[in-house]
CSV table of C-alpha atoms and ligand atoms in Angstrom, one decimal:
chain,number,residue,atom,x,y,z
I,255,MET,CA,36.7,-20.0,75.6
I,256,ALA,CA,33.5,-22.5,75.0
I,257,PHE,CA,30.4,-21.8,77.4
I,258,PHE,CA,28.5,-24.9,76.0
I,259,PRO,CA,31.5,-27.3,74.9
I,260,ASP,CA,29.3,-29.6,74.7
I,261,VAL,CA,26.9,-28.1,72.1
I,262,PRO,CA,28.0,-28.9,68.2
I,263,THR,CA,26.5,-26.0,65.8
I,264,ILE,CA,22.5,-27.7,65.4
I,265,PRO,CA,22.6,-29.2,61.5
I,266,PHE,CA,20.2,-29.2,59.5
I,267,GLU,CA,19.4,-33.8,59.7
I,268,GLY,CA,15.4,-34.2,58.3
I,269,PRO,CA,11.7,-34.9,59.5
I,270,ASP,CA,13.0,-38.8,60.7
I,271,SER,CA,15.8,-37.4,62.9
I,272,THR,CA,15.2,-37.8,66.5
I,273,ASN,CA,18.4,-36.1,67.2
I,274,PRO,CA,17.9,-33.7,69.9
I,275,LEU,CA,20.1,-31.6,68.6
I,276,ALA,CA,19.8,-31.2,65.9
I,277,PHE,CA,16.5,-29.8,63.7
I,278,ARG,CA,14.0,-31.9,61.7
I,279,HIS,CA,11.8,-29.0,59.6
I,280,TYR,CA,13.9,-26.1,59.9
I,281,ASP,CA,16.9,-25.9,57.1
I,282,ALA,CA,18.1,-22.1,57.1
I,283,ALA,CA,19.1,-22.6,52.4
I,284,ALA,CA,15.5,-24.6,51.6
I,285,VAL,CA,13.9,-22.7,49.7
I,286,VAL,CA,9.8,-22.2,49.9
I,287,GLU,CA,7.7,-20.7,47.9
I,288,GLY,CA,11.3,-19.1,46.2
I,289,LYS,CA,12.8,-18.1,49.1
I,290,THR,CA,15.0,-19.8,52.0
I,291,MET,CA,13.7,-20.3,54.8
I,292,ALA,CA,16.6,-18.2,56.6
I,293,GLU,CA,14.7,-14.9,54.5
I,294,HIS,CA,10.6,-16.0,55.2
I,295,LEU,CA,11.6,-16.7,59.6
I,296,ARG,CA,13.8,-14.1,60.3
I,297,PHE,CA,14.3,-15.9,63.8
I,298,ALA,CA,15.7,-14.8,66.3
I,299,VAL,CA,17.2,-14.4,70.4
I,300,ALA,CA,15.5,-12.7,72.3
I,301,TYR,CA,18.3,-11.3,75.4
I,302,TRP,CA,16.7,-10.7,78.2
I,303,HIS,CA,15.0,-14.7,78.5
I,304,THR,CA,17.8,-16.0,76.9
I,305,PHE,CA,20.9,-14.4,78.7
I,306,ARG,CA,19.5,-12.5,81.8
I,307,GLY,CA,16.5,-14.9,82.8
I,308,THR,CA,17.2,-17.1,85.4
I,309,GLY,CA,14.2,-18.2,86.5
I,310,ALA,CA,12.9,-16.6,90.0
I,311,ASP,CA,9.0,-16.5,90.4
I,312,PRO,CA,6.6,-14.2,93.0
I,313,PHE,CA,7.2,-17.6,94.8
I,314,GLY,CA,11.3,-18.5,94.8
I,315,PRO,CA,14.5,-16.9,93.4
I,316,GLY,CA,16.4,-17.8,90.7
I,317,CYS,CA,17.7,-21.5,90.3
I,318,ALA,CA,19.2,-21.5,86.7
I,319,VAL,CA,22.3,-22.8,86.3
I,320,ARG,CA,24.7,-20.8,84.0
I,321,PRO,CA,28.5,-21.7,84.5
I,322,TRP,CA,29.7,-18.4,83.6
I,323,GLU,CA,27.9,-15.8,85.3
I,324,ASP,CA,29.6,-14.5,88.5
I,325,GLY,CA,26.7,-13.1,91.1
I,326,SER,CA,28.0,-9.4,89.6
I,327,HIS,CA,26.4,-6.9,88.1
I,328,SER,CA,29.9,-5.1,86.8
I,329,LEU,CA,30.6,-4.2,83.3
I,330,ALA,CA,32.7,-7.2,83.5
I,331,MET,CA,30.1,-9.4,83.6
I,332,ASP,CA,27.8,-7.7,81.1
I,333,LEU,CA,31.1,-7.7,78.2
I,334,LYS,CA,31.3,-11.7,79.3
I,335,ARG,CA,27.6,-12.2,78.5
I,336,VAL,CA,28.3,-11.4,74.6
I,337,ASP,CA,31.1,-14.2,74.5
I,338,VAL,CA,27.7,-16.0,75.3
I,339,ALA,CA,25.6,-15.0,74.1
I,340,PHE,CA,27.0,-14.9,70.4
I,341,GLU,CA,28.7,-18.2,71.3
I,342,PHE,CA,24.5,-19.3,71.8
I,343,MET,CA,23.5,-17.6,67.9
I,344,GLY,CA,26.9,-19.5,66.9
I,345,LYS,CA,25.6,-22.4,67.2
I,346,LEU,CA,21.9,-22.3,67.0
I,347,GLY,CA,22.4,-20.4,63.9
I,348,VAL,CA,19.9,-17.5,63.8
I,349,PRO,CA,20.5,-14.6,61.6
I,350,TYR,CA,19.4,-11.7,64.4
I,351,TYR,CA,18.5,-11.0,68.3
I,352,CYS,CA,17.1,-8.8,69.7
I,353,TRP,CA,17.5,-6.4,73.4
I,354,HIS,CA,16.9,-3.9,76.4
I,355,ASP,CA,19.1,-1.1,77.1
I,356,ARG,CA,20.1,-3.0,80.4
I,357,ASP,CA,19.6,-6.4,79.7
I,358,ILE,CA,22.8,-5.6,77.4
I,359,SER,CA,24.4,-3.5,81.0
I,360,ASP,CA,23.0,-2.6,83.9
I,361,GLU,CA,22.9,0.4,84.4
I,362,GLY,CA,25.5,2.6,86.8
I,363,ALA,CA,25.4,5.7,89.5
I,364,ASN,CA,24.1,8.0,87.6
I,365,LEU,CA,22.6,8.5,84.1
I,366,ALA,CA,25.5,9.5,82.2
I,367,GLU,CA,27.7,6.5,83.8
I,368,THR,CA,24.8,4.4,82.6
I,369,ASN,CA,25.4,5.4,79.0
I,370,LYS,CA,28.9,5.2,79.3
I,371,ARG,CA,29.0,1.7,80.1
I,372,LEU,CA,26.4,1.2,77.7
I,373,ASP,CA,28.8,3.1,75.1
I,374,THR,CA,30.9,0.0,75.5
I,375,VAL,CA,29.0,-3.1,75.7
I,376,VAL,CA,27.7,-1.8,72.2
I,377,ALA,CA,30.9,-1.2,70.7
I,378,LYS,CA,32.2,-4.8,72.1
I,379,LEU,CA,28.6,-6.0,70.0
I,380,LYS,CA,28.8,-4.6,67.3
I,381,GLU,CA,32.4,-6.3,66.9
I,382,LYS,CA,30.5,-9.4,67.5
I,383,GLN,CA,28.3,-8.6,65.2
I,384,ALA,CA,30.6,-7.9,62.1
I,385,GLU,CA,33.1,-11.4,62.8
I,386,THR,CA,29.4,-13.5,63.4
I,387,GLY,CA,27.2,-12.1,60.8
I,388,ILE,CA,24.4,-11.8,63.0
I,389,LYS,CA,22.7,-8.7,63.2
I,390,LEU,CA,19.8,-6.9,65.6
I,391,LEU,CA,16.4,-7.1,64.6
I,392,TRP,CA,15.2,-4.1,67.1
I,393,GLY,CA,16.6,-3.0,70.5
I,394,THR,CA,13.9,-1.8,73.3
I,395,ALA,CA,14.5,0.5,76.3
I,396,ASN,CA,13.1,-1.1,80.0
I,397,LEU,CA,11.2,1.7,81.2
I,398,PHE,CA,9.2,-0.4,84.1
I,399,SER,CA,11.6,-3.1,85.8
I,400,HIS,CA,13.4,0.6,87.3
I,401,PRO,CA,11.2,1.9,90.8
I,402,ARG,CA,11.4,5.5,88.8
I,403,PHE,CA,8.9,3.7,86.0
I,404,VAL,CA,6.3,2.5,89.6
I,405,HIS,CA,4.1,4.5,88.5
I,406,GLY,CA,5.2,4.3,84.9
I,407,ALA,CA,7.1,6.1,82.2
I,408,SER,CA,5.3,8.9,80.2
I,409,THR,CA,2.2,7.7,81.5
I,410,SER,CA,3.8,8.7,84.6
I,411,CYS,CA,1.4,11.2,86.3
I,412,ASN,CA,5.8,12.5,88.0
I,413,ALA,CA,7.0,14.5,84.8
I,414,ASP,CA,10.3,13.8,85.3
I,415,ALA,CA,9.6,10.2,85.1
I,416,PHE,CA,8.5,11.5,81.6
I,417,ALA,CA,12.2,13.2,80.6
I,418,PHE,CA,14.6,9.8,82.1
I,419,ALA,CA,11.9,8.1,79.4
I,420,ALA,CA,13.1,10.7,76.4
I,421,ALA,CA,16.6,10.5,78.0
I,422,GLN,CA,16.2,6.7,77.9
I,423,VAL,CA,15.2,6.2,74.5
I,424,LYS,CA,17.2,8.7,72.7
I,425,LYS,CA,19.7,6.6,74.2
I,426,ALA,CA,18.5,2.8,72.9
I,427,ILE,CA,17.5,4.7,69.6
I,428,GLU,CA,20.7,6.5,69.1
I,429,CYS,CA,22.5,2.8,70.8
I,430,THR,CA,19.9,0.5,67.4
I,431,LYS,CA,21.2,2.9,65.4
I,432,GLU,CA,24.4,2.7,66.3
I,433,LEU,CA,24.4,-1.8,65.9
I,434,GLY,CA,22.2,-1.2,62.0
I,435,GLY,CA,19.2,-2.2,64.0
I,436,VAL,CA,15.8,-2.6,61.2
I,437,ASN,CA,13.5,-1.5,64.2
I,438,TYR,CA,13.5,-0.4,67.3
I,439,VAL,CA,9.8,-1.7,69.4
I,440,PHE,CA,8.1,0.0,72.4
I,441,TRP,CA,6.4,-1.9,74.1
I,442,GLY,CA,4.2,0.1,77.0
I,443,GLY,CA,5.8,-0.9,80.3
I,444,ARG,CA,3.8,0.4,83.2
I,445,GLU,CA,2.0,2.7,80.6
I,446,GLY,CA,-1.7,2.2,81.6
I,447,TYR,CA,-4.1,1.8,84.8
I,448,HIS,CA,-5.1,0.0,87.4
I,449,THR,CA,-8.2,2.1,89.4
I,450,LEU,CA,-9.7,5.0,87.9
I,451,ASN,CA,-9.2,6.7,91.1
I,452,ASN,CA,-6.4,8.3,90.3
I,453,THR,CA,-5.5,8.1,87.0
I,454,ASP,CA,-6.5,10.8,84.8
I,455,LEU,CA,-6.9,8.6,81.6
I,456,ARG,CA,-7.0,11.1,79.1
I,457,ARG,CA,-3.4,12.9,79.8
I,458,GLU,CA,-1.8,10.3,80.2
I,459,PHE,CA,-3.1,8.9,77.0
I,460,ASP,CA,-1.9,12.5,75.8
I,461,HIS,CA,1.6,12.3,77.8
I,462,LEU,CA,2.4,9.2,75.7
I,463,ALA,CA,1.1,9.8,72.8
I,464,LYS,CA,3.4,13.5,73.1
I,465,PHE,CA,6.2,10.4,74.2
I,466,LEU,CA,5.9,8.9,70.1
I,467,HIS,CA,5.3,12.1,68.7
I,468,LEU,CA,9.4,13.0,69.3
I,469,ALA,CA,10.6,9.9,69.7
I,470,VAL,CA,9.7,10.5,65.8
I,471,ASP,CA,11.3,13.7,65.8
I,472,TYR,CA,14.5,12.0,67.1
I,473,LYS,CA,14.2,9.6,64.5
I,474,LYS,CA,14.0,12.3,61.4
I,475,THR,CA,17.3,13.9,63.1
I,476,ILE,CA,19.5,11.2,63.1
I,477,GLY,CA,18.3,10.0,60.1
I,478,PHE,CA,17.4,5.7,62.1
I,479,THR,CA,16.0,3.9,59.0
I,480,GLY,CA,14.9,1.6,61.0
I,481,GLN,CA,11.0,0.7,61.4
I,482,PHE,CA,8.8,1.7,64.9
I,483,LEU,CA,7.2,-0.8,66.2
I,484,ILE,CA,4.7,-1.2,68.6
I,485,GLU,CA,4.1,-3.9,70.6
I,486,PRO,CA,0.2,-4.4,72.2
I,487,LYS,CA,-0.9,-6.3,75.3
I,488,PRO,CA,-3.8,-5.9,77.5
I,489,LYS,CA,-2.7,-6.4,80.9
I,490,GLU,CA,0.5,-7.7,83.1
I,491,PRO,CA,1.4,-5.4,84.6
I,492,THR,CA,-1.4,-3.4,84.8
I,493,THR,CA,-4.9,-4.8,84.9
I,494,HIS,CA,-5.7,-2.1,82.1
I,495,GLN,CA,-2.7,-1.4,79.7
I,496,TYR,CA,-3.4,2.2,76.7
I,497,ASP,CA,-2.1,-0.6,73.8
I,498,SER,CA,-4.0,-3.2,75.2
I,499,ASP,CA,-5.2,-4.9,71.1
I,500,CYS,CA,-4.0,-3.6,67.4
I,501,ALA,CA,-7.2,-2.1,67.0
I,502,ALA,CA,-6.9,-0.2,70.7
I,503,CYS,CA,-3.4,0.6,69.2
I,504,MET,CA,-4.9,2.2,65.3
I,505,ALA,CA,-7.0,3.7,66.7
I,506,PHE,CA,-4.9,5.5,69.1
I,507,LEU,CA,-2.7,6.0,66.6
I,508,LYS,CA,-5.1,7.6,63.8
I,509,THR,CA,-6.0,9.3,67.2
I,510,TYR,CA,-2.4,11.0,67.2
I,511,GLY,CA,-1.8,11.7,63.8
I,512,LEU,CA,1.0,8.7,64.5
I,513,ASP,CA,-0.5,5.8,62.1
I,514,GLN,CA,2.6,6.6,59.6
I,515,ASP,CA,5.3,6.6,61.9
I,516,PHE,CA,4.7,3.2,63.1
I,517,LYS,CA,4.2,-0.8,63.0
I,518,PHE,CA,2.6,-3.3,65.2
I,519,ASN,CA,4.9,-5.8,67.3
I,520,VAL,CA,2.3,-8.9,67.8
I,521,GLU,CA,3.1,-11.3,69.8
I,522,THR,CA,1.1,-14.8,70.4
I,523,ASN,CA,0.8,-14.6,74.2
I,524,HIS,CA,-0.3,-10.6,74.6
I,525,ALA,CA,-3.1,-11.4,71.7
I,526,THR,CA,-4.5,-14.7,74.1
I,527,LEU,CA,-4.5,-12.3,76.4
I,528,ALA,CA,-6.5,-9.5,75.5
I,529,GLY,CA,-9.4,-12.3,73.5
I,530,HIS,CA,-8.1,-13.1,71.0
I,531,THR,CA,-6.3,-16.3,68.7
I,532,MET,CA,-2.7,-14.9,67.3
I,533,ALA,CA,-4.5,-15.3,63.4
I,534,HIS,CA,-7.1,-12.0,64.2
I,535,GLU,CA,-4.7,-9.9,65.6
I,536,LEU,CA,-2.4,-11.0,62.4
I,537,THR,CA,-5.3,-9.9,60.9
I,538,TYR,CA,-5.9,-7.4,62.0
I,539,ALA,CA,-2.5,-5.7,61.3
I,540,SER,CA,-2.1,-7.8,58.5
I,541,SER,CA,-5.3,-5.7,56.9
I,542,TYR,CA,-4.0,-2.8,57.8
I,543,GLY,CA,-0.8,-3.0,56.3
I,544,MET,CA,0.8,-2.4,60.0
I,545,LEU,CA,1.8,-6.2,60.6
I,546,GLY,CA,5.6,-5.0,61.3
I,547,SER,CA,7.0,-8.3,63.2
I,548,ILE,CA,5.9,-11.1,65.6
I,549,ASP,CA,7.4,-12.2,69.4
I,550,ALA,CA,6.7,-15.9,68.6
I,551,ASN,CA,5.8,-17.7,71.6
I,552,ARG,CA,2.1,-19.5,73.0
I,553,GLY,CA,0.5,-19.0,76.9
I,554,ASP,CA,-0.8,-22.1,78.4
I,555,GLU,CA,-4.4,-22.2,77.5
I,556,LEU,CA,-5.1,-22.4,81.7
I,557,ILE,CA,-2.8,-19.7,82.6
I,558,GLY,CA,-4.1,-16.8,82.8
I,559,TRP,CA,-1.4,-14.4,82.4
I,560,ASP,CA,1.6,-14.2,79.9
I,561,THR,CA,3.3,-17.4,80.4
I,562,ASP,CA,6.0,-16.4,77.8
I,563,GLN,CA,6.1,-20.2,76.5
I,564,PHE,CA,8.3,-21.2,73.5
I,565,PRO,CA,6.1,-22.2,70.8
I,566,THR,CA,5.4,-26.2,70.0
I,567,ASN,CA,1.9,-25.9,68.5
I,568,LEU,CA,2.1,-26.5,65.5
I,569,TYR,CA,-2.1,-25.6,64.5
I,570,GLN,CA,-0.7,-22.3,65.5
I,571,THR,CA,2.8,-21.3,64.4
I,572,ALA,CA,0.7,-23.1,60.6
I,573,GLN,CA,-1.4,-19.8,61.3
I,574,VAL,CA,0.8,-17.0,61.6
I,575,MET,CA,3.3,-18.2,59.0
I,576,LEU,CA,-0.1,-17.8,56.4
I,577,ALA,CA,-0.6,-14.7,57.7
I,578,VAL,CA,3.2,-14.0,57.4
I,579,LEU,CA,3.1,-15.3,53.7
I,580,ASN,CA,-0.4,-13.6,52.5
I,581,GLN,CA,1.2,-10.3,53.3
I,582,GLY,CA,4.6,-11.3,51.2
I,583,GLY,CA,6.8,-11.1,55.1
I,584,LEU,CA,7.4,-9.1,57.4
I,585,GLY,CA,10.0,-7.2,55.6
I,586,SER,CA,12.4,-5.6,58.2
I,587,GLY,CA,10.1,-7.4,60.7
I,588,GLY,CA,10.6,-11.2,62.1
I,589,LEU,CA,9.8,-14.1,64.5
I,590,ASN,CA,11.6,-12.9,67.8
I,591,PHE,CA,11.1,-15.9,70.3
I,592,ASP,CA,10.1,-13.8,72.9
I,593,ALA,CA,10.1,-17.0,75.3
I,594,LYS,CA,11.5,-18.0,78.4
I,595,LEU,CA,12.2,-22.1,79.5
I,596,ARG,CA,9.7,-23.3,82.4
I,597,ARG,CA,11.5,-22.6,86.1
I,598,GLU,CA,11.6,-26.7,85.9
I,599,SER,CA,14.5,-26.5,83.2
I,600,PHE,CA,17.5,-25.3,84.7
I,601,GLU,CA,20.0,-26.0,82.5
I,602,PRO,CA,22.2,-24.4,80.0
I,603,ILE,CA,21.3,-27.3,77.3
I,604,ASP,CA,17.5,-26.1,77.2
I,605,LEU,CA,18.0,-23.2,76.1
I,606,PHE,CA,19.2,-24.7,72.9
I,607,TYR,CA,16.1,-27.8,73.1
I,608,ALA,CA,13.6,-24.9,73.3
I,609,HIS,CA,15.0,-22.6,70.7
I,610,ILE,CA,15.6,-25.6,68.1
I,611,GLY,CA,11.8,-26.9,69.1
I,612,GLY,CA,10.3,-23.2,68.5
I,613,MET,CA,12.7,-22.9,65.3
I,614,ASP,CA,11.2,-25.9,63.7
I,615,ALA,CA,7.1,-25.5,65.0
I,616,PHE,CA,7.5,-22.3,62.7
I,617,ALA,CA,9.2,-24.7,59.5
I,618,HIS,CA,7.1,-26.9,59.8
I,619,GLY,CA,4.5,-23.9,60.1
I,620,LEU,CA,6.2,-22.2,57.5
I,621,LYS,CA,5.5,-25.5,55.2
I,622,ILE,CA,1.9,-26.3,56.5
I,623,ALA,CA,1.3,-22.8,55.5
I,624,ALA,CA,2.8,-23.0,51.2
I,625,ALA,CA,2.0,-26.0,51.3
I,626,MET,CA,-2.5,-24.8,52.4
I,627,ARG,CA,-1.7,-21.9,49.5
I,628,ALA,CA,-0.8,-23.8,47.1
I,629,ASP,CA,-3.7,-26.2,46.7
I,630,GLY,CA,-5.7,-22.8,47.8
I,631,VAL,CA,-8.6,-24.5,48.4
I,632,VAL,CA,-9.8,-22.8,51.6
I,633,LYS,CA,-8.9,-19.3,49.6
I,634,GLY,CA,-10.5,-20.6,47.1
I,635,MET,CA,-13.8,-21.3,49.3
I,636,LEU,CA,-13.3,-17.6,50.8
I,637,THR,CA,-13.8,-16.7,47.0
I,638,LYS,CA,-17.0,-17.9,46.5
I,639,ARG,CA,-17.7,-16.9,50.1
I,640,TYR,CA,-17.9,-13.2,49.3
I,641,ALA,CA,-18.5,-13.7,45.1
I,642,SER,CA,-22.0,-11.8,45.4
I,643,TRP,CA,-19.9,-8.6,46.0
I,644,ASP,CA,-18.6,-9.3,42.6
I,645,ALA,CA,-21.4,-8.4,40.2
I,646,GLY,CA,-23.9,-6.9,40.2
I,647,VAL,CA,-25.0,-5.3,43.5
I,648,GLY,CA,-22.3,-6.2,45.8
I,649,ALA,CA,-20.7,-4.7,43.2
I,650,GLU,CA,-22.8,-0.8,43.2
I,651,ILE,CA,-22.2,-0.9,46.6
I,652,GLU,CA,-18.5,-1.4,46.9
I,653,ALA,CA,-17.9,1.1,44.0
I,654,GLY,CA,-19.6,3.6,46.1
I,655,THR,CA,-23.2,3.5,42.8
I,656,ALA,CA,-25.6,2.8,44.9
I,657,ASP,CA,-27.1,4.6,47.2
I,658,PHE,CA,-30.6,3.7,49.8
I,659,ALA,CA,-33.2,4.3,47.4
I,660,THR,CA,-31.6,2.7,44.2
I,661,LEU,CA,-30.5,-0.2,47.7
I,662,GLU,CA,-34.5,0.0,48.4
I,663,LYS,CA,-35.6,0.2,44.7
I,664,TYR,CA,-34.1,-3.7,44.1
I,665,MET,CA,-35.2,-5.0,47.3
I,666,LEU,CA,-38.6,-3.5,46.4
I,667,ALA,CA,-38.7,-5.6,42.9
I,668,LYS,CA,-36.7,-9.0,44.0
I,669,GLY,CA,-39.0,-9.0,47.0
I,670,ASP,CA,-36.4,-11.1,49.6
I,671,ILE,CA,-33.2,-11.9,49.2
I,672,THR,CA,-30.6,-14.1,48.0
I,673,PRO,CA,-30.6,-17.7,49.9
I,674,ASN,CA,-28.0,-17.9,52.4
I,675,THR,CA,-25.3,-20.8,51.4
I,676,SER,CA,-23.8,-23.2,54.1
I,677,GLY,CA,-20.8,-20.6,56.3
I,678,ARG,CA,-19.3,-24.9,56.5
I,679,GLN,CA,-16.8,-24.3,59.2
I,680,GLU,CA,-16.3,-28.0,60.6
I,681,LEU,CA,-15.8,-29.4,56.6
I,682,LEU,CA,-13.2,-25.9,55.9
I,683,GLU,CA,-11.5,-26.9,60.3
I,684,ASN,CA,-11.2,-30.6,59.1
I,685,ILE,CA,-9.7,-29.4,56.0
I,686,VAL,CA,-7.8,-27.1,57.3
I,687,ASN,CA,-6.2,-30.2,58.8
I,688,ARG,CA,-5.3,-32.2,55.9
I,689,TYR,CA,-2.6,-29.9,55.6
I,690,LEU,CA,-0.8,-30.7,59.6
I,691,ARG,CA,1.3,-33.6,59.1
O,970,XUL,C1,7.0,-7.9,77.7
O,970,XUL,C2,7.7,-7.8,76.5
O,970,XUL,C3,8.2,-7.5,76.8
O,970,XUL,C4,8.9,-7.0,74.8
O,970,XUL,C5,9.8,-6.1,75.0
O,970,XUL,O1,5.6,-8.7,77.7
O,970,XUL,O2,6.3,-8.6,75.0
O,970,XUL,O3,9.4,-8.8,77.0
O,970,XUL,O4,9.3,-7.6,73.6
O,970,XUL,O5,9.2,-5.1,75.8
O,971,CO,CO1,7.0,-9.1,73.8
């Protein structure tokens, strides 16, 4: 049975196409900088938004039209949804998908039943993966929706919530391994606080670190080789999320001796909520060898929350792909569309339009980034800007052969510094715009 009977496998038709069900830039087999677009971009569909999103918001219930949904929370519905998902992903031509445990299988009456049901769905996912060649980019556990996690999971004031979360993550890692997942993600969920009047901040941080150490131990015990990823986010649902941005996460991981076991899954709308550009977060993470994967979406410049919109901003996608190319690719990571349709876009076909647009925006961004790198104009200006560090006193400082006494002697003899040169911001912005076509 086809769930999207009117949609063909999405073809690549080239930049001049006006067919809304075709790619204009994403040509999976096209080679850029020696690798295919598919290899560079490693797109993934997010199960939660695409197959569980209803369009509900604080002002009204879901209004998404999904003819295959029967309104139940039955196992049969979970299994049918797997067929829907694989038809959608197959027609779209994405190589990967991502899930939370509770997206793919609802909870049963108790943990044992929940796990049993999850196993049944995982078995079907495994079959469909084998049949289609679509793979799991990452799994994760939903430790934030159920009321038992109202005060957080590993940072809850209730030790039982920590224990339940541990059991749930243990199972989610096992399922990820079973499906050959190449990463496993930890997004903080409700790990954070609203008021210090009821929060022992240091104790909660210690518990978060303890939890992650236990996860690392378990990963080694079962021989799961996927990359562990932390996904920073500064606010929502709590006022102060503990994993607020890449730098805060880096400090946390270093403080607790976890930095060798994790990388970051950086999300565009989380970066902007933290008051950073996505390019800043990516460059920070990448500089320290910590950029593992990307949740590709965008926010709204006028709205202060996580709108999780599909990425369409070429300026942004080009910057993202520049960071990715500059570090030689994402390794086991990929570009996961952690993005949802607007409530007003309620028809199934909108799911295709949204993903096609996102994939094209990133393929186009990849071409722009590759063109910038080929010309090397911006990079050349950057290298030139730091030339004073490549020889003379700069090289001595970097090499550790200078100290305050030698630097004083040098400056006393010289009298004052070599004059500064212009930062050329406007010129550089104009040059970047040359490539946006
Ligand atoms: C929440 C968010 C999550 C994570 C996975 O803002 O981004 O969906 O990606 O838990
Ligand atoms: Co995300």
